[in-house]
């Protein structure tokens, strides 16, 4: 899998999306430089597939764009790009070997099947011959009213198959008693393999469960039990007597570059585990710090010369430390210390030795009793533990290069059987950690054993809301507890203290009995939220059979009693699709949920899950209710592995509209409206006060922090609850934000900036990791050539004056780059009509500059530096590059690949026909007989940026000259160009092809390991790991919190103790399966006695229109403070009032009658108008025209001051709303922005303001936002 390149869209997708590539008539003739004989001229992406005339074309087999043209489709990989980012190619390949049997197809079963099929396992077999019941429609989204009375598995089969054509899905025809024997099938669905795992999703008789588990253990299968019983969920995982784990957490391994390798003799201050003074050590200096421990394993790569034999070897490493006097107070974070540590280990040790000896001598002469010393670990160094017989001395030959890759240890785990752990798990883990420590899992574990015994005794399970069964159940549970009390290490109703069994019986027996009875009353019910949670967790557990991630140990329970209603009757909902919900939460809840008015923001993976849950729960089904969902995106192939409401035929269609259609089909009563609008500051004319005020809650299903913060601000303003969640691979979290009770999302410090920055000098001149090549290809090749250049050109062409104004705001290096690129496009047009040959030549110019001549320049300059200072330059991570090769008669494959991708990218920019056929393209290139230009060494002193903060030196005169040239250009004669908008998931656009070949040409320059197309796509495309399993699981938990909001628990006493937030990592077993209560709202200190503190949910409300002066006075009087600024909320650059403007009322610029002097007060006036000082001085000295000049300057400043005074007075004494309009309303030169502002302002009866104040002690103080109701 990892060796397969890229994802290619199908012919069908190309047909649906061909309008993207349709080109205007102006592009005709783009291939006039050379046409293929006997073949029609191509017309962009809509031309028919063409077979290459050259059968020996061997280059570019991995590329995506030509495959899109001829219909060579790899839709399977296209679907899995986000999963590959989470799992890696090797694990995805292993998953194709997994055959899974799912037993039971109620809510948990269908969720588990859905998630495994989307995850692309080899096959899923479902078993459930039981007839569907009306109540099953409350949790199984693939059952319909027509399914009632028919086998559940058969009724769901077609829909499950439609989820993923690359996963085999069938139904097993077998009796329940023969299920264990079915696990012995050796050729499941003709895959040639047996079952890898069995997932039981509804309770079966104990004998059947024990038998299934026994066969699973014998045959090396994973066994998972996942069941929902009312408000209780339980999971059990068994990977048998021996399970090998190759990656216990899924976190990426470290790749570290070697900067130096030395053989040193350990001195008395060297501290390496197992090393003594005089021992020889191989010490590696690294380009960055490591996080490895003593005994960790690494592999070596990219070693050169005689050390190349170590490439691929696994070696142990040890940390390298030194003894340092405590009084020396060495700080490894200190900049100077960091610089010292970049030196050779020999030099570093000389420094540490001198320091040590100095302090030692000082100590010896001091007469103190003990010399204080401490061990310091140097995290940029490692010691290699060589194999027996390996020569340490050969490491003295190290010159440069080398990579270290950390290797995760392989773990072997042993798990106990279902039958044993059922009894001998004294304190099972709970999702709620605090509940687990208090022993809440004991009664649930006992309830599982009891319900199995109940079935054995009565031949059936406890009936829904049956009080007699519940009473019998409680008695049976107490009996079982007493029996197991006699067994050492067994589970019974004992008191648990901080997670440890005490051996004493529980104190509140009646409370436990009530829980057991409630368990029985609700056993037959299921809630869709809990089903989704279990289905995600169980599916992820199955995937761990590949050896990736740590399985659970072994039982996990959750119970949420806050959901439970009277548990007495179901009203009119018994026997219908909402029977389970009505039984658990009561009929009043069902009436309340039907009336909900919900705003769901986003309809991607999270949004699809939430829409499913809302449809199944019966939300927004009453007249007057409404579910509004909005999403601007359209469906892409890569969405299909997680966003399960969509199918292949939906690609290119709007997400929100498509998803709404699907869930409306599941529940015809659903009142849903689908929008394709973004939610933010540019859509407040649509999502206005009336819209927000009509909603009961906001539900985020977003993938970026900026949008989350905006919706959170809206919820704060309108006092709405907000449901929030997010995923990252196997990690996920959820939060419920409750008005006036919890912190807000904005009270946290979330942001999207999580990338490690790489020094530009490293990217530009001295890369040593594949990542450096990918980043440079994205930042300097694609961004500069395909985005920045045409953007700047179009800005100039459309409005030169505006362009030059924008140019002045750029840094000088950016200015020079923009001007050069614009000039280049203009020169191309002067040379004649632009056709595809022009694009090839332009691509070849880049090829020569980036991979040949720039390499020659760098090598020449660095060699000159080496000669001048006598020190070796190409050492450590500085690799001496070699230029790319070129032969015009027989171009190298990688050069052709680069020209192919680059020329076609330029064809888009210039609106010229593409040439996707590689044979035709190669003929074009050879016919042009392209030659590398003559090269001469750079003149002047050799200079190379080697520091992180080194910037481009720019000749300002050259900038001015280029500007002067462009001033003379008439833009009316320039051709319009198209700007590339980077899209990683569209293989027809050449973007990933261009980045991949650019990355690997640069890697070849520097002898760096090459990157495959899939890896480049994930890295350059900033693809966020995303999994169906994690998404389903966290969304299920949020569904449960939604039910609590409907129930009104946030308005009850002790509300925070009834809600849960979650922070979960499905990769690490039970180590990070945490649910916890929300924190209380953050109280912000104001430093004002009149309002000592407030929360983000609070506002200062001021009713009716008043003047700015009155507003200032009101705030100052009410809060005993001084107002310094009043600004529109969130607009720091705008101000309705500034205290400094009030001070300007007392400023004075007055010219004497004679005009020979001026009175200026106070000194601050000169800061506002610096020219005044010289003008005032010269008035007394100058005469004639010169004096008039200075007098005009003074009068001009005086006039400006008066304008400021008049403007301030008008605002200060005028209505606040008019002052707001004066500073916030866009200028007439921006009519669209002005029209939007007016539309929003006309609807709002208020203005949102922020005020900056100081208290009586002149300290900066704080106040909540102001809601100023002016109409």
Coordinates of N, CA and C in Angstrom, one line a residue, residues 785-935:
X785 N 5.5 30.3 -7.6 CA 5.3 30.2 -9.0 C 3.8 30.2 -9.4
X786 N 3.0 29.4 -8.7 CA 1.7 29.1 -9.1 C 0.6 30.0 -8.4
X787 N 0.9 30.5 -7.3 CA 0.0 31.4 -6.5 C 0.4 32.8 -6.4
X788 N 1.5 33.1 -5.8 CA 2.0 34.4 -5.6 C 2.2 35.2 -6.9
X789 N 2.9 34.6 -7.8 CA 3.2 35.3 -9.0 C 2.0 35.8 -9.8
X790 N 1.0 34.8 -10.2 CA -0.2 35.3 -10.9 C -1.1 36.2 -10.1
X791 N -1.1 36.0 -8.7 CA -1.9 36.9 -7.9 C -1.4 38.3 -8.0
X792 N 0.0 38.5 -7.9 CA 0.5 39.9 -8.0 C 0.3 40.5 -9.4
X793 N 0.5 39.6 -10.4 CA 0.3 40.1 -11.8 C -1.1 40.6 -12.0
X794 N -2.1 39.8 -11.5 CA -3.5 40.2 -11.7 C -3.8 41.4 -10.9
X795 N -3.2 41.6 -9.7 CA -3.5 42.8 -8.9 C -3.0 44.0 -9.7
X796 N -1.8 43.9 -10.3 CA -1.2 45.0 -11.1 C -2.1 45.2 -12.3
X797 N -2.5 44.2 -13.0 CA -3.2 44.3 -14.3 C -4.6 45.0 -14.0
X798 N -5.2 44.7 -12.9 CA -6.6 45.2 -12.7 C -6.5 46.6 -12.2
X799 N -5.6 46.9 -11.3 CA -5.5 48.3 -10.7 C -4.1 48.6 -10.3
X800 N -3.3 49.2 -11.2 CA -1.9 49.4 -10.8 C -1.7 50.3 -9.6
X801 N -2.6 51.3 -9.5 CA -2.4 52.3 -8.3 C -2.6 51.5 -7.0
X802 N -3.6 50.7 -6.9 CA -3.9 49.9 -5.7 C -2.8 48.9 -5.5
X803 N -2.2 48.3 -6.6 CA -1.1 47.4 -6.4 C 0.1 48.1 -5.8
X804 N 0.5 49.2 -6.3 CA 1.7 49.9 -5.7 C 1.4 50.3 -4.3
X805 N 0.2 50.6 -3.9 CA -0.1 50.9 -2.5 C 0.1 49.7 -1.7
X806 N -0.4 48.5 -2.2 CA -0.2 47.3 -1.4 C 1.3 46.9 -1.4
X807 N 2.0 47.1 -2.4 CA 3.4 46.8 -2.5 C 4.2 47.4 -1.4
X808 N 3.9 48.7 -1.1 CA 4.6 49.4 -0.1 C 4.5 48.8 1.3
X809 N 3.5 48.0 1.5 CA 3.3 47.4 2.8 C 4.0 46.1 2.9
X810 N 4.6 45.6 1.8 CA 5.4 44.3 1.8 C 6.8 44.6 2.3
X811 N 7.4 43.5 2.8 CA 8.8 43.6 3.1 C 9.6 43.7 1.7
X812 N 10.8 44.2 1.8 CA 11.6 44.5 0.6 C 11.8 43.3 -0.2
X813 N 12.1 42.1 0.4 CA 12.3 40.9 -0.3 C 11.0 40.5 -1.1
X814 N 9.9 40.6 -0.5 CA 8.6 40.3 -1.1 C 8.3 41.3 -2.3
X815 N 8.7 42.6 -2.1 CA 8.5 43.6 -3.1 C 9.3 43.2 -4.4
X816 N 10.6 42.8 -4.1 CA 11.4 42.5 -5.3 C 10.9 41.2 -6.0
X817 N 10.5 40.3 -5.2 CA 10.0 39.0 -5.8 C 8.7 39.3 -6.7
X818 N 7.8 40.1 -6.1 CA 6.6 40.4 -6.8 C 6.9 41.2 -8.1
X819 N 7.8 42.2 -8.1 CA 8.1 43.0 -9.3 C 8.8 42.2 -10.3
X820 N 9.7 41.3 -9.9 CA 10.4 40.4 -10.9 C 9.4 39.5 -11.6
X821 N 8.5 38.9 -10.8 CA 7.6 37.9 -11.4 C 6.6 38.6 -12.3
X822 N 6.1 39.8 -12.0 CA 5.2 40.5 -12.9 C 5.9 40.9 -14.1
X823 N 7.1 41.4 -14.0 CA 7.9 41.7 -15.2 C 8.1 40.5 -16.1
X824 N 8.4 39.4 -15.5 CA 8.6 38.1 -16.2 C 7.3 37.8 -17.1
X825 N 6.1 37.9 -16.5 CA 4.9 37.6 -17.2 C 4.7 38.6 -18.4
X826 N 5.1 39.8 -18.1 CA 4.9 40.9 -19.2 C 5.9 40.6 -20.3
X827 N 7.1 40.2 -20.0 CA 8.1 40.0 -21.0 C 7.7 38.8 -21.9
X828 N 7.1 37.8 -21.2 CA 6.6 36.6 -22.0 C 5.6 37.0 -23.1
X829 N 4.7 37.9 -22.7 CA 3.7 38.4 -23.6 C 4.3 39.2 -24.8
X830 N 5.4 40.0 -24.5 CA 6.0 40.8 -25.5 C 6.7 39.9 -26.5
X831 N 7.1 38.7 -26.1 CA 7.9 37.8 -27.0 C 7.0 37.1 -28.0
X832 N 5.7 37.2 -27.9 CA 4.8 36.6 -28.9 C 3.6 35.8 -28.2
X833 N 2.8 35.2 -29.0 CA 1.7 34.4 -28.5 C 2.1 33.3 -27.5
X834 N 1.5 33.2 -26.4 CA 1.8 32.2 -25.4 C 1.1 30.9 -25.8
X835 N 1.9 29.8 -26.0 CA 1.3 28.5 -26.3 C 1.9 27.5 -25.3
X836 N 1.7 26.2 -25.6 CA 2.2 25.2 -24.6 C 3.7 25.1 -24.7
X837 N 4.3 25.4 -25.8 CA 5.7 25.4 -25.9 C 6.3 26.5 -25.0
X838 N 5.6 27.6 -24.9 CA 6.0 28.7 -23.9 C 6.0 28.1 -22.5
X839 N 5.0 27.4 -22.2 CA 4.9 26.8 -20.9 C 6.0 25.8 -20.6
X840 N 6.4 25.0 -21.6 CA 7.5 24.1 -21.4 C 8.8 24.9 -21.2
X841 N 9.0 25.9 -22.0 CA 10.3 26.7 -21.8 C 10.3 27.3 -20.4
X842 N 9.2 27.9 -20.0 CA 9.2 28.5 -18.7 C 9.4 27.4 -17.6
X843 N 8.9 26.2 -17.7 CA 9.1 25.1 -16.8 C 10.6 24.8 -16.8
X844 N 11.2 24.8 -18.0 CA 12.6 24.4 -18.1 C 13.5 25.5 -17.5
X845 N 13.1 26.7 -17.6 CA 13.8 27.8 -16.9 C 13.9 27.6 -15.4
X846 N 12.7 27.2 -14.9 CA 12.7 26.9 -13.4 C 13.5 25.7 -13.1
X847 N 13.5 24.7 -13.9 CA 14.3 23.5 -13.7 C 15.7 23.8 -13.6
X848 N 16.2 24.6 -14.6 CA 17.6 25.0 -14.6 C 18.0 25.8 -13.4
X849 N 17.1 26.8 -13.1 CA 17.4 27.7 -11.9 C 17.4 27.0 -10.6
X850 N 16.4 26.1 -10.4 CA 16.2 25.6 -9.1 C 17.1 24.3 -8.8
X851 N 17.4 23.6 -9.9 CA 18.1 22.3 -9.6 C 19.5 22.2 -10.3
X852 N 19.9 23.3 -11.0 CA 21.2 23.2 -11.6 C 22.0 24.5 -11.3
X853 N 21.6 25.6 -11.8 CA 22.4 26.8 -11.6 C 22.5 27.3 -10.1
X854 N 21.4 27.2 -9.4 CA 21.4 27.6 -8.0 C 22.3 26.7 -7.2
X855 N 22.4 25.4 -7.6 CA 23.2 24.5 -6.9 C 24.7 24.8 -7.2
X856 N 25.0 25.2 -8.5 CA 26.3 25.6 -8.8 C 26.8 26.8 -8.0
X857 N 25.8 27.8 -7.9 CA 26.2 29.0 -7.2 C 26.5 28.7 -5.7
X858 N 25.6 27.9 -5.1 CA 25.8 27.6 -3.7 C 27.1 26.8 -3.5
X859 N 27.4 25.8 -4.3 CA 28.6 25.1 -4.1 C 29.8 26.0 -4.3
X860 N 29.8 26.8 -5.3 CA 30.9 27.7 -5.6 C 31.1 28.6 -4.3
X861 N 30.1 29.3 -3.8 CA 30.2 30.2 -2.7 C 30.7 29.5 -1.5
X862 N 30.2 28.3 -1.2 CA 30.6 27.6 0.0 C 32.0 27.1 -0.1
X863 N 32.4 26.7 -1.3 CA 33.8 26.2 -1.4 C 34.7 27.4 -1.3
X864 N 34.3 28.6 -1.7 CA 35.1 29.8 -1.6 C 35.3 30.1 -0.1
X865 N 34.2 30.0 0.7 CA 34.2 30.3 2.1 C 35.2 29.3 2.8
X866 N 35.1 28.0 2.3 CA 36.0 27.0 2.9 C 37.4 27.3 2.6
X867 N 37.7 27.8 1.4 CA 39.1 28.1 1.1 C 39.6 29.3 1.9
X868 N 38.7 30.3 2.1 CA 39.1 31.5 2.7 C 39.4 31.4 4.2
X869 N 38.6 30.5 4.9 CA 38.9 30.4 6.3 C 39.6 29.1 6.7
X870 N 39.8 28.2 5.8 CA 40.5 27.0 6.0 C 39.8 26.0 6.8
X871 N 38.5 26.2 7.0 CA 37.7 25.2 7.8 C 36.7 24.5 6.8
X872 N 36.6 23.2 7.1 CA 35.7 22.4 6.2 C 34.3 22.9 6.4
X873 N 33.6 23.2 5.3 CA 32.3 23.7 5.3 C 31.2 22.6 5.2
X874 N 31.5 21.6 4.4 CA 30.4 20.6 4.2 C 30.6 19.5 5.3
X875 N 30.1 19.9 6.5 CA 30.2 18.9 7.6 C 28.8 18.8 8.3
X876 N 28.7 17.8 9.1 CA 27.4 17.6 9.8 C 26.2 17.6 8.9
X877 N 25.2 18.4 9.2 CA 24.0 18.4 8.4 C 24.1 19.2 7.1
X878 N 25.2 19.8 6.9 CA 25.4 20.6 5.6 C 25.9 19.6 4.5
X879 N 25.0 19.2 3.7 CA 25.4 18.3 2.6 C 25.8 19.1 1.3
X880 N 26.8 18.6 0.7 CA 27.2 19.2 -0.5 C 26.4 18.8 -1.7
X881 N 25.6 19.6 -2.2 CA 24.6 19.2 -3.3 C 25.3 18.9 -4.6
X882 N 24.6 18.2 -5.4 CA 25.0 17.9 -6.8 C 23.8 18.3 -7.7
X883 N 24.2 18.9 -8.9 CA 23.1 19.4 -9.7 C 22.4 18.3 -10.5
X884 N 21.2 18.6 -10.9 CA 20.4 17.7 -11.7 C 21.0 17.5 -13.1
X885 N 20.8 16.4 -13.7 CA 21.3 16.1 -15.0 C 20.3 16.5 -16.1
X886 N 20.8 16.8 -17.3 CA 19.9 17.1 -18.4 C 20.6 16.7 -19.7
X887 N 19.8 16.1 -20.6 CA 20.2 15.8 -21.9 C 19.0 16.1 -22.9
X888 N 19.2 17.1 -23.7 CA 18.1 17.5 -24.6 C 17.6 16.5 -25.5
X889 N 18.4 15.6 -25.9 CA 18.0 14.5 -26.9 C 17.4 13.3 -26.1
X890 N 17.8 13.1 -24.9 CA 17.2 12.0 -24.1 C 17.0 12.5 -22.7
X891 N 16.0 13.3 -22.5 CA 15.8 13.9 -21.1 C 15.6 12.8 -20.1
X892 N 16.2 13.0 -18.9 CA 16.1 12.1 -17.8 C 14.6 12.0 -17.3
X893 N 14.2 10.9 -16.8 CA 12.8 10.7 -16.4 C 12.3 11.7 -15.5
X894 N 13.1 12.0 -14.4 CA 12.6 12.9 -13.4 C 12.5 14.3 -13.9
X895 N 13.4 14.7 -14.8 CA 13.3 16.0 -15.5 C 12.1 16.1 -16.3
X896 N 11.7 15.1 -17.1 CA 10.5 15.1 -17.8 C 9.3 15.2 -16.9
X897 N 9.3 14.5 -15.8 CA 8.2 14.5 -14.9 C 8.0 16.0 -14.4
X898 N 9.1 16.6 -14.1 CA 9.0 18.0 -13.6 C 8.5 18.9 -14.6
X899 N 9.0 18.8 -15.8 CA 8.6 19.7 -16.9 C 7.1 19.4 -17.2
X900 N 6.7 18.1 -17.2 CA 5.3 17.8 -17.5 C 4.4 18.4 -16.5
X901 N 4.6 18.3 -15.2 CA 3.8 18.9 -14.2 C 3.8 20.4 -14.2
X902 N 5.0 21.0 -14.3 CA 5.2 22.4 -14.3 C 4.5 23.1 -15.5
X903 N 4.8 22.5 -16.7 CA 4.3 23.1 -17.9 C 2.8 23.1 -17.9
X904 N 2.2 22.0 -17.4 CA 0.7 22.0 -17.4 C 0.1 22.9 -16.3
X905 N 0.9 23.1 -15.2 CA 0.4 24.1 -14.3 C 0.4 25.5 -14.9
X906 N 1.4 25.8 -15.7 CA 1.5 27.1 -16.4 C 0.4 27.2 -17.5
X907 N 0.1 26.0 -18.1 CA -1.0 26.0 -19.1 C -2.3 26.5 -18.4
X908 N -2.5 26.1 -17.2 CA -3.7 26.6 -16.5 C -3.6 28.1 -16.3
X909 N -2.5 28.6 -15.9 CA -2.3 30.0 -15.6 C -2.5 30.8 -16.9
X910 N -2.0 30.3 -18.0 CA -2.1 31.1 -19.3 C -3.3 30.7 -20.1
X911 N -4.1 29.8 -19.6 CA -5.3 29.4 -20.3 C -5.0 28.8 -21.6
X912 N -4.0 27.9 -21.6 CA -3.5 27.1 -22.7 C -3.9 25.7 -22.6
X913 N -4.2 25.0 -23.7 CA -4.6 23.6 -23.6 C -3.5 22.7 -22.9
X914 N -4.0 21.8 -22.0 CA -3.1 20.9 -21.4 C -2.6 19.9 -22.4
X915 N -1.4 19.3 -22.1 CA -1.0 18.1 -22.8 C -0.8 17.0 -21.7
X916 N -1.7 16.1 -21.5 CA -1.6 15.1 -20.5 C -1.0 13.8 -21.1
X917 N -1.0 13.6 -22.4 CA -0.4 12.4 -22.9 C 1.1 12.5 -22.8
X918 N 1.7 11.6 -22.2 CA 3.1 11.7 -21.9 C 4.0 11.5 -23.1
X919 N 3.5 10.6 -24.0 CA 4.3 10.5 -25.3 C 4.3 11.7 -26.1
X920 N 3.1 12.4 -26.2 CA 3.0 13.6 -27.0 C 3.9 14.7 -26.3
X921 N 3.8 14.7 -25.0 CA 4.6 15.7 -24.2 C 6.1 15.5 -24.4
X922 N 6.6 14.3 -24.4 CA 8.0 14.0 -24.5 C 8.5 14.5 -25.9
X923 N 7.6 14.2 -26.9 CA 8.0 14.7 -28.3 C 8.1 16.2 -28.3
X924 N 7.3 16.9 -27.7 CA 7.3 18.4 -27.6 C 8.7 18.8 -27.0
X925 N 9.0 18.2 -25.9 CA 10.2 18.6 -25.2 C 11.5 18.4 -26.0
X926 N 11.5 17.2 -26.6 CA 12.7 16.9 -27.5 C 12.8 17.8 -28.7
X927 N 11.6 18.1 -29.3 CA 11.6 19.0 -30.4 C 12.1 20.4 -30.1
X928 N 12.0 20.8 -28.9 CA 12.4 22.2 -28.5 C 13.9 22.3 -28.3
X929 N 14.6 21.1 -28.2 CA 16.1 21.1 -28.0 C 16.5 22.0 -26.9
X930 N 16.0 21.9 -25.8 CA 16.3 22.8 -24.7 C 17.7 22.6 -24.1
X931 N 18.4 23.8 -23.9 CA 19.8 23.7 -23.4 C 19.9 24.5 -22.1
X932 N 20.7 23.9 -21.3 CA 21.0 24.6 -20.0 C 21.8 25.9 -20.3
X933 N 21.5 27.0 -19.8 CA 22.2 28.2 -20.1 C 23.6 28.2 -19.6
X934 N 24.5 29.0 -20.2 CA 25.9 29.1 -19.8 C 25.9 29.6 -18.4
X935 N 26.8 29.1 -17.6 CA 26.9 29.5 -16.2 C 28.3 30.1 -15.9

